[in-house]
Short mmCIF file of C-alpha atoms and ligand atoms in Angstrom, two decimals:
data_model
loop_
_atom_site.label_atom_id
_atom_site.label_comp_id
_atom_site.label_asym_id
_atom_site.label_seq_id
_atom_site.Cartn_x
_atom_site.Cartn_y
_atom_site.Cartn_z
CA UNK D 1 27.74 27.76 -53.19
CA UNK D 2 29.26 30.93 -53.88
CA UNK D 3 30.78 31.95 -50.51
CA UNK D 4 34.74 31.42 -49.98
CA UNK D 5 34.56 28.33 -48.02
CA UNK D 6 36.79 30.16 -45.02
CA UNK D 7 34.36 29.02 -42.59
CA UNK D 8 34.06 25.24 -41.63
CA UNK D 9 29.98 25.83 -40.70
CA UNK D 10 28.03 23.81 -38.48
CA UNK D 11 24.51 22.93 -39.52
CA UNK D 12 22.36 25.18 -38.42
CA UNK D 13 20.28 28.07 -40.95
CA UNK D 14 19.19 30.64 -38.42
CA UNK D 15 15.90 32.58 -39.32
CA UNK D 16 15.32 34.74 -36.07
CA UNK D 17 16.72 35.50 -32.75
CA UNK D 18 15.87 37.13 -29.37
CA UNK D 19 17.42 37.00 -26.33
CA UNK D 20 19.25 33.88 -25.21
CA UNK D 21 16.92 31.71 -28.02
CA UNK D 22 18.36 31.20 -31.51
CA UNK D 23 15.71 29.82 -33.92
CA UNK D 24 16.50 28.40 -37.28
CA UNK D 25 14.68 28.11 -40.79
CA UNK D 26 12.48 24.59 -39.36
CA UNK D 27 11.26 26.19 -36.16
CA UNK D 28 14.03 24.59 -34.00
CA UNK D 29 14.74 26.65 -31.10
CA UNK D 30 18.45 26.79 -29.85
CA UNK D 31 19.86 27.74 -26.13
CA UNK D 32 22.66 30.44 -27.29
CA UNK D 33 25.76 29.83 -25.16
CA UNK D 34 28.49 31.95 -27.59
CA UNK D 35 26.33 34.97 -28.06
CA UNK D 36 27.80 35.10 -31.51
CA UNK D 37 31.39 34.78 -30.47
CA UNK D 38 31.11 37.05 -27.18
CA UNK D 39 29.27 39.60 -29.35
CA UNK D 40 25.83 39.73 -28.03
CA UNK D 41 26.07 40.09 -24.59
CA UNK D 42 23.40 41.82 -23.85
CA UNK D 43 21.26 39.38 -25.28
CA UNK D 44 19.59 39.17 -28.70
CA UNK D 45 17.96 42.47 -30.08
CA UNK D 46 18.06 43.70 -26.21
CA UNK D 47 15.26 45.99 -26.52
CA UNK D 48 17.53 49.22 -25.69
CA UNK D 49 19.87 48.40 -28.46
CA UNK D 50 17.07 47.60 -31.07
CA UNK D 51 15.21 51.00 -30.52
CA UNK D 52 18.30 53.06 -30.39
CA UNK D 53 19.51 51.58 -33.89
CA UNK D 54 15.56 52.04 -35.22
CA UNK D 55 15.83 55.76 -34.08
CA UNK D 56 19.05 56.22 -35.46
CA UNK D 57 17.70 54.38 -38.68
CA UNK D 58 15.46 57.11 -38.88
CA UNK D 59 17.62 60.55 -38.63
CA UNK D 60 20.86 59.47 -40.67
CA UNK D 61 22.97 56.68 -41.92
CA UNK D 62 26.08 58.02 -42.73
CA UNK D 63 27.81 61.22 -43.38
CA UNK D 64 31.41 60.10 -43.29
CA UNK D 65 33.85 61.37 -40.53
CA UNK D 66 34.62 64.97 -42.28
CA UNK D 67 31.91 66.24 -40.07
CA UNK D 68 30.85 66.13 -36.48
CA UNK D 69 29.07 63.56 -35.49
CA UNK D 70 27.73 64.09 -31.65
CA UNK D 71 26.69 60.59 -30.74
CA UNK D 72 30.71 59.42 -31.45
CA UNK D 73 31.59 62.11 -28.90
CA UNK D 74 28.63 60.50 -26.49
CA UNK D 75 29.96 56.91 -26.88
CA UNK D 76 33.83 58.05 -26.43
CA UNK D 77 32.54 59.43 -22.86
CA UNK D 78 30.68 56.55 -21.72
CA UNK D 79 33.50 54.77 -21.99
CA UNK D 80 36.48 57.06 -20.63
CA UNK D 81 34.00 57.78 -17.90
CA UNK D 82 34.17 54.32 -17.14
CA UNK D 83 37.71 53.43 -17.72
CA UNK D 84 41.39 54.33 -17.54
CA UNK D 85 41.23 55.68 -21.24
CA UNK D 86 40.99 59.17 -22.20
CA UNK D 87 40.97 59.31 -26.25
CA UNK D 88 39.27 57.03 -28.45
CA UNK D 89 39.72 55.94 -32.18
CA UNK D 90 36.44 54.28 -33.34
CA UNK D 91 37.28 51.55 -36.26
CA UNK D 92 34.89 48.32 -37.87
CA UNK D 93 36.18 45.45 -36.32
CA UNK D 94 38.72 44.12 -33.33
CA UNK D 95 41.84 43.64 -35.41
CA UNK D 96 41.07 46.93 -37.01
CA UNK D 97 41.36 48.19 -33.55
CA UNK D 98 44.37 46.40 -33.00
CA UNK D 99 46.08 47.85 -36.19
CA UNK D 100 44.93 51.46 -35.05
CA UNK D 101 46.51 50.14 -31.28
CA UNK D 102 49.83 48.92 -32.95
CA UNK D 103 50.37 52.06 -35.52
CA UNK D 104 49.83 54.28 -32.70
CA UNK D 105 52.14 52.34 -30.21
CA UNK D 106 55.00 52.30 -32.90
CA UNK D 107 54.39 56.03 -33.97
CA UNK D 108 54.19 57.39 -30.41
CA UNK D 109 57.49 55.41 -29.44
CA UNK D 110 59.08 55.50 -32.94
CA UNK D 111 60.26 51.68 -32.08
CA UNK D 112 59.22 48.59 -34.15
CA UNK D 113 59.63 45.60 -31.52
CA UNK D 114 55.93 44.47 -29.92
CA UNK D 115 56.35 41.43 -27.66
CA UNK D 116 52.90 39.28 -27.37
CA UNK D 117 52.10 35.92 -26.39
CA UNK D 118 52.15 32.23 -27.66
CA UNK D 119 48.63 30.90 -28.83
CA UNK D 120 47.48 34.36 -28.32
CA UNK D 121 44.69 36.11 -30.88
CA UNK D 122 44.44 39.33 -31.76
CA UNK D 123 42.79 39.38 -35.49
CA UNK D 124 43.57 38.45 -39.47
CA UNK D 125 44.85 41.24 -40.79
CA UNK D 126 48.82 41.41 -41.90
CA UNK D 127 49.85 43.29 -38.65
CA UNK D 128 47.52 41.70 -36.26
CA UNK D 129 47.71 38.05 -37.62
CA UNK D 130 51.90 38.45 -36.94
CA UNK D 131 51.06 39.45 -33.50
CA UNK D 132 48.88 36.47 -33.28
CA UNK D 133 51.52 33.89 -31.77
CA UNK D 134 49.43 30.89 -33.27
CA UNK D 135 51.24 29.17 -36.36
CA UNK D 136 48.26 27.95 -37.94
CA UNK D 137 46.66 31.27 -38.13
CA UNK D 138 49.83 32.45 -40.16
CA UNK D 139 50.50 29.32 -42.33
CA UNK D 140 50.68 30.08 -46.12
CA UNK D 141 50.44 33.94 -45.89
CA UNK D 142 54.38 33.85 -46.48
CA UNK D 143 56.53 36.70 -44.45
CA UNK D 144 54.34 38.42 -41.50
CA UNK D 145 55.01 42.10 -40.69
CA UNK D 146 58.51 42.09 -38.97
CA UNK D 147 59.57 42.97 -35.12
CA UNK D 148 56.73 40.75 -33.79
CA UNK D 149 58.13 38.39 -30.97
CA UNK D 150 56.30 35.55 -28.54
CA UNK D 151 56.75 35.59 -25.10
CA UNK D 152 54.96 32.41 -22.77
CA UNK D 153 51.64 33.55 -21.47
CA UNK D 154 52.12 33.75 -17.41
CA UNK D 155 56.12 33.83 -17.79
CA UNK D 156 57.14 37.42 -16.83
CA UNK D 157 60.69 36.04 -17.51
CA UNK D 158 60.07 35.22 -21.05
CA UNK D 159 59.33 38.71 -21.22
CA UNK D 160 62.18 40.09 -19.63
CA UNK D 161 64.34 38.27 -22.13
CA UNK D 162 62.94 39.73 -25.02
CA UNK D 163 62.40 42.81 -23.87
CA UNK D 164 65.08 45.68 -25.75
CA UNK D 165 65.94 48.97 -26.67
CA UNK D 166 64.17 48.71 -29.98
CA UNK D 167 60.31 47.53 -27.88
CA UNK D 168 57.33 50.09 -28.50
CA UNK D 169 55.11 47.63 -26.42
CA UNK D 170 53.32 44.34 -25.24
CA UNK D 171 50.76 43.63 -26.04
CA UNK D 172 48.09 40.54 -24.64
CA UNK D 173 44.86 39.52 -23.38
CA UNK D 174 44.30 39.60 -19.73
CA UNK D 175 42.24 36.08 -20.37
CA UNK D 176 43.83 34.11 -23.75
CA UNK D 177 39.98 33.74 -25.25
CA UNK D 178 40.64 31.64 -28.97
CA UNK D 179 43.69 30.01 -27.18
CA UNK D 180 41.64 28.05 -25.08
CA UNK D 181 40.79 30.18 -22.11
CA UNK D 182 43.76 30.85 -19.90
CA UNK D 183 43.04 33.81 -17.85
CA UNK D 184 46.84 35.74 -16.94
CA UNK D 185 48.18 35.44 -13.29
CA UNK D 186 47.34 38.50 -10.58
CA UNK D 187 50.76 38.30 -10.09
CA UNK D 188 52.26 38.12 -13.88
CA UNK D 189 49.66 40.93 -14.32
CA UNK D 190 51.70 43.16 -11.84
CA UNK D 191 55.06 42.26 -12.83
CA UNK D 192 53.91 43.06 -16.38
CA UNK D 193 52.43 46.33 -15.66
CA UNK D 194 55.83 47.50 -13.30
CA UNK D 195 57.93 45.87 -15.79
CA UNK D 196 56.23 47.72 -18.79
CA UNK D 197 56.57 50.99 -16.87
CA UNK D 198 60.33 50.63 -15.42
CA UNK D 199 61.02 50.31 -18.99
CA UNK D 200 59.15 53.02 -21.10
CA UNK D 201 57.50 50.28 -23.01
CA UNK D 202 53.49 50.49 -23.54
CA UNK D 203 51.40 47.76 -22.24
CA UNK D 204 48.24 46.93 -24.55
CA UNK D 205 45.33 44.80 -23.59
CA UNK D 206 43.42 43.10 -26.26
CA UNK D 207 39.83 43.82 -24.35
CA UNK D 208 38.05 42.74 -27.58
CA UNK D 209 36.37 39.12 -25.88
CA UNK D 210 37.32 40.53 -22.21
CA UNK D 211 35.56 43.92 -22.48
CA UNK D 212 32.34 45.35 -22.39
CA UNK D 213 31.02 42.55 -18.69
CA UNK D 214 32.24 39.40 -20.19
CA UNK D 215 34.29 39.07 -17.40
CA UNK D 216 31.93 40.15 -14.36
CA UNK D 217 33.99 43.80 -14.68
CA UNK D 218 33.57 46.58 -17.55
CA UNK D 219 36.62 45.90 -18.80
CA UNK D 220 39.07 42.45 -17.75
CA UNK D 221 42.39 44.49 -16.74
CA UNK D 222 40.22 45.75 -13.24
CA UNK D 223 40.47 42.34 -11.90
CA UNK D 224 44.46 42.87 -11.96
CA UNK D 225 44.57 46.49 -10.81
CA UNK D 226 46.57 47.53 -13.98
CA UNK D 227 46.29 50.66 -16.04
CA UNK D 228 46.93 49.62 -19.75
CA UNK D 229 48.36 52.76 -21.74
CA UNK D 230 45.97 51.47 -24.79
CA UNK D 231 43.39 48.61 -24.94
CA UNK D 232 41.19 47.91 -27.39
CA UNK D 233 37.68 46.71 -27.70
CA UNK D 234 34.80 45.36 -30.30
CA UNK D 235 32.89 42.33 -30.12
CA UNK D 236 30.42 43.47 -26.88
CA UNK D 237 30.38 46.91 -27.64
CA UNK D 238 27.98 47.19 -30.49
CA UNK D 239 25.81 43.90 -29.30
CA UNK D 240 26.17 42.33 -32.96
CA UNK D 241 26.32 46.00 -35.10
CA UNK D 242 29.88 45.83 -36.45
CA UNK D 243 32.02 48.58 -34.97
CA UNK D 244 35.73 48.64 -32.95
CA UNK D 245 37.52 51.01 -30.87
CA UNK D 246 40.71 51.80 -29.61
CA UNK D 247 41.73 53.72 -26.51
CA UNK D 248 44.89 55.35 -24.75
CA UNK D 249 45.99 57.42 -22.26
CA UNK D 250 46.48 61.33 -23.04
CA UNK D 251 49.87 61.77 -23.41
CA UNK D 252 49.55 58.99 -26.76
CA UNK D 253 46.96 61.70 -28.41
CA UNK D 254 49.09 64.12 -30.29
CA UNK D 255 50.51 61.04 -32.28
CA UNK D 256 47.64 60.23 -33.87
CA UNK D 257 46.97 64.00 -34.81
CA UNK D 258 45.34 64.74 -38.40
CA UNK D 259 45.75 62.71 -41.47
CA UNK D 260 47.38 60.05 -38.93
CA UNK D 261 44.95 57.42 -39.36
CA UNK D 262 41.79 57.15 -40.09
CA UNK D 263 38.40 55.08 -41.60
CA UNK D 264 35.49 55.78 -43.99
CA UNK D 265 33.08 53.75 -41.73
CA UNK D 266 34.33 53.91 -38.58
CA UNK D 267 32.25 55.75 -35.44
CA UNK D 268 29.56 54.83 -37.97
CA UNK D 269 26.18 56.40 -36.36
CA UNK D 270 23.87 53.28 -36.53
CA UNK D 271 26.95 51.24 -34.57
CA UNK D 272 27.43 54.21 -32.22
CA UNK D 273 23.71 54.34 -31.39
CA UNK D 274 23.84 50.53 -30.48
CA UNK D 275 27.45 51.06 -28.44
CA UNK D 276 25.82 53.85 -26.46
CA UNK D 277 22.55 51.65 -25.93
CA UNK D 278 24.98 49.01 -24.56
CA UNK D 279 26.94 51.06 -22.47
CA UNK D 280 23.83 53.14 -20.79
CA UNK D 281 22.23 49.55 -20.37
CA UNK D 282 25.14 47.74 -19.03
CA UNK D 283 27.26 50.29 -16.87
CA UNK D 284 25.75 50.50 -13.75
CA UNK D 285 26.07 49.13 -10.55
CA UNK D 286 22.54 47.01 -10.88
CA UNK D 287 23.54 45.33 -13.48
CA UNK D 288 26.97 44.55 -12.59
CA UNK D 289 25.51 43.18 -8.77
CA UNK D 290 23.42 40.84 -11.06
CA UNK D 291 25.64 39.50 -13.00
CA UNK D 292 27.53 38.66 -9.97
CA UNK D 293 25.18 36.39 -8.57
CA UNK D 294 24.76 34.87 -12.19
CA UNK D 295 28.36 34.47 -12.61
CA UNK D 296 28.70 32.86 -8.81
CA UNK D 297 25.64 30.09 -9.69
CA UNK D 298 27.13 29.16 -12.92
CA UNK D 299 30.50 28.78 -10.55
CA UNK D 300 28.72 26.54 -8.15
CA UNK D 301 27.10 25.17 -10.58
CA UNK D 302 29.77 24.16 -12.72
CA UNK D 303 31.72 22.70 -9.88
CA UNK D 304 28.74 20.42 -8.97
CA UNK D 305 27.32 18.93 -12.13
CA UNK D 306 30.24 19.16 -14.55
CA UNK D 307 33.53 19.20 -12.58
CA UNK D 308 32.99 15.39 -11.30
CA UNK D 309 32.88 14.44 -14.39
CA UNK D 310 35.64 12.24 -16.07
CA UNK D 311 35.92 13.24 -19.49
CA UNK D 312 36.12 16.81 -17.33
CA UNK D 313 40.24 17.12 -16.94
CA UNK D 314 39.87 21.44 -16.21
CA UNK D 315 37.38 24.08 -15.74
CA UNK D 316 38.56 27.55 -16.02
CA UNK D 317 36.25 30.56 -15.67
CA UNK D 318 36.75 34.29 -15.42
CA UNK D 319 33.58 35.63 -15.18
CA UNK D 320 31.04 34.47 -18.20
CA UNK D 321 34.29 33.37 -19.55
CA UNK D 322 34.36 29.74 -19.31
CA UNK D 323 36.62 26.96 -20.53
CA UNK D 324 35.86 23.25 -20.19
CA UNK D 325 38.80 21.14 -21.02
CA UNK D 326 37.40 17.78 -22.32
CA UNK D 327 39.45 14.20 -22.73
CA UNK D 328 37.88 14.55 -26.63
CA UNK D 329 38.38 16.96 -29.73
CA UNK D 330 35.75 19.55 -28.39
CA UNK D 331 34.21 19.83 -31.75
CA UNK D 332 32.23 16.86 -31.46
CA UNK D 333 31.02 18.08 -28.35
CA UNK D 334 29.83 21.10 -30.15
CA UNK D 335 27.75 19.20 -32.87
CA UNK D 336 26.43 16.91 -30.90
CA UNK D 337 25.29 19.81 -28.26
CA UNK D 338 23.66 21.35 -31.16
CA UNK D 339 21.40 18.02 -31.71
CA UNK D 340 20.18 18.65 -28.21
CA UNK D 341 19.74 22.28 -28.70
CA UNK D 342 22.33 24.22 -27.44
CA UNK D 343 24.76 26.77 -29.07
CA UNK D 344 28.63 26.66 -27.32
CA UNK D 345 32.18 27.19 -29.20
CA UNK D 346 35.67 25.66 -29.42
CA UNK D 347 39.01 27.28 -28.10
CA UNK D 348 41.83 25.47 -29.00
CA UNK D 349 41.17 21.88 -29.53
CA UNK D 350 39.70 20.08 -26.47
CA UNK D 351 38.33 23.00 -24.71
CA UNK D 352 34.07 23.36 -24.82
CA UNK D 353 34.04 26.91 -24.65
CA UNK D 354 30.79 28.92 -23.06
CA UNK D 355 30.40 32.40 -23.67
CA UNK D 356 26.62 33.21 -22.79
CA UNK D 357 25.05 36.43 -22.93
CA UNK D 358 25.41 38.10 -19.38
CA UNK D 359 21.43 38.29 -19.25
CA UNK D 360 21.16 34.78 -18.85
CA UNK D 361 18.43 33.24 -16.31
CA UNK D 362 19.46 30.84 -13.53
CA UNK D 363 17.17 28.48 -15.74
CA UNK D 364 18.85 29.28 -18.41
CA UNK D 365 21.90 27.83 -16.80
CA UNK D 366 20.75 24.88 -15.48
CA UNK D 367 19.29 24.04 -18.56
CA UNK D 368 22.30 24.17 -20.95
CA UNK D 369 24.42 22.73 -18.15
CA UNK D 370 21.80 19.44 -17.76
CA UNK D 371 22.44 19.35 -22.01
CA UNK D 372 26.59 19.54 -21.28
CA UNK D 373 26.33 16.74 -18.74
CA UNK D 374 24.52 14.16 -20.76
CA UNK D 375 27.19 15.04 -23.85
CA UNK D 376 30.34 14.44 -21.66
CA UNK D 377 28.66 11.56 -19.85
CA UNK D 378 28.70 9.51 -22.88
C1 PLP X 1 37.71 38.26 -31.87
C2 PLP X 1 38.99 38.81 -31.41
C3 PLP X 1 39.77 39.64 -32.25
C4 PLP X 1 39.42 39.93 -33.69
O1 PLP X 1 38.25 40.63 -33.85
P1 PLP X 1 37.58 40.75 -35.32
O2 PLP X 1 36.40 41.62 -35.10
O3 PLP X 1 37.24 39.36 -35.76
O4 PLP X 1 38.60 41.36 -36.21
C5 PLP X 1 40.94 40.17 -31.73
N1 PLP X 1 41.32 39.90 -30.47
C6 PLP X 1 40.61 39.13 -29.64
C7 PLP X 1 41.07 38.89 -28.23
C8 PLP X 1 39.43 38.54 -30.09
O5 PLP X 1 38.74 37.72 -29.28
#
């Protein structure tokens, strides 16, 4: 093996996929409930996304971003038109679109200090692994960039108290995703947003597993009728094509004017053509009205077959955003799920995490929730 073993893999060798159905080198077909970590949520080469990225295959692959390049103009609209933003940076990944997010916070408000959360996640780069408030994410890296502190998720207090002179922003996830899915408080959400504004400080929301429907909404922060001044987003957007973005208000734009930042590959024009395919597919009121039904049965459903349950201590959900907290390491869970067929994560170390593409049937569903049953029954 010739790979850096950074990945602790489970045993499965994919060969195709399509849809919701992942099927590996032996013909074995797999029910995909983590969508390739909240990636695919449109499903599996979704027909939209696979033609736009064929046409696109066809007319250019890159010319690099010192000239115009119309479709990154076409993606930025779809999703200002659709959200509280007004400028976007288009990067590679979601901590790349954290960095751009942090460099412009502490350049707009020439302060250092950003406040996030305990056993939050926001990437593995320098800056965005020290605002990741999870130790074993930073073990062994030695000193992490400097004026990053942790407040307590859902403890506006804890805020308050580090909150100084020297803050540019906070930053956090309106659901903690890889910290085991906590979704925040309506109400720490508004004392957050008022507090953030009362003091000049920026608030940032991590929208990289939220955005893009995960949550039943385009992007999480609607739920909590809050205007971030920057949020940032990846996973969803390009349906599995690698690409990141990250978008403020207007008054933030002159301080990323030119030369400010910047990336060879980003707004690349095979992920833009998926992002726009996404966002044209996904952004309307049809599909959102669907998805509500689908995220109300798994709800129901949920609460009838699995809640009972009692190896079942929690069950939180936000949308397609679901948590199961088990009495077991959830790990087993997850291999022994994949015996019977079915693809689900981990987030943090008892929780069975489900993040299933938001074009999931009812059947679907029932299905993969039958397969959870008889694992936790055990
Ligand atoms: C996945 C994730 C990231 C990191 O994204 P990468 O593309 O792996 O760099 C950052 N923040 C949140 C909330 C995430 O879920």
């Amino acid at each position: 093996m010739s790979l850096f073993p950074t990945y602790n893999r489970f045993d499965v060798k994919v060969k195709t996929a399509q849809g919701t159905k992942v099927v590996d080198v032996d013909g074995k077909t797999y029910l995909d409930f983590g969508s390739g970590i909240g990636v695919c949520n449109l499903g599996h080469r979704h027909p939209a996304v696979q033609e736009a990225v064929e046409k696109q295959l066809n007319a250019y692959w890159h010319v690099s971003n010192l000239y115009e390049q119309p479709i990154q103009q076409e993606v930025a609209s779809l999703i200002v038109n659709n959200s509280v933003g007004d400028y976007v940076f288009f990067a590679n990944s979601g901590a790349e679109a954290n960095e751009a997010a942090i460099k412009l916070a502490r350049k707009y408000t020439g302060k250092n200090k950003i406040i996030t959360f305990k056993q939050s996640f926001h990437g593995r780069t320098f800056a965005t692994m020290s605002a990741t408030g999870q130790e074993k994410i930073q073990k062994g890296f030695g000193k992490m960039l400097e004026k990053f502190e942790y407040a307590t998720f859902n403890d506006i207090d804890s805020v308050k108290n580090l909150m100084d002179e020297e803050t540019a922003a906070v930053m956090l996830e309106v659901v903690q995703g890889e910290g085991g899915v906590y979704p925040a408080e309506p109400s720490f959400m508004t004392d957050l947003a008022q507090l953030c504004q009362e003091s000049g400080v920026l608030l940032i929301i991590d929208e990289i597993q939220t955005g893009i429907g995960r949550t039943g909404k385009r992007f999480g922060y609607e739920h909590y009728g809050v205007e971030p001044d920057i949020f940032t987003l990846a996973k969803g957007l390009g349906n599995g094509l690698p690409i990141g973005a990250m978008v403020a208000k207007e008054a933030l734009k002159d301080a990323f004017g030119p030369g400010a930042h910047g990336s060879t590959f980003g707004g690349n024009p095979l992920a833009m053509a998926a992002a726009k395919a996404v966002l044209e597919t996904m952004f309307n009121d049809e599909f959102f009205n669907k998805l509500e039904l689908k995220i109300q049965y798994m709800s129901d459903r949920l609460e009838a077959t699995i809640k009972p349950l009692s190896s079942v201590k929690d069950i939180r959900q936000k949308g397609m955003m679901i948590g199961i907290e088990c009495s077991r390491p959830a790990i087993e869970i997850v291999k022994e799920l994949i015996e019977l067929g079915l693809l689900t994560l981990v987030a943090g170390d008892n929780v069975l995490r489900l993040l299933p593409p938001l074009t999931v049937t009812e059947a679907e569903i029932e299905h993969a929730l039958q397969k959870i049953k008889h694992v936790l029954e055990k």
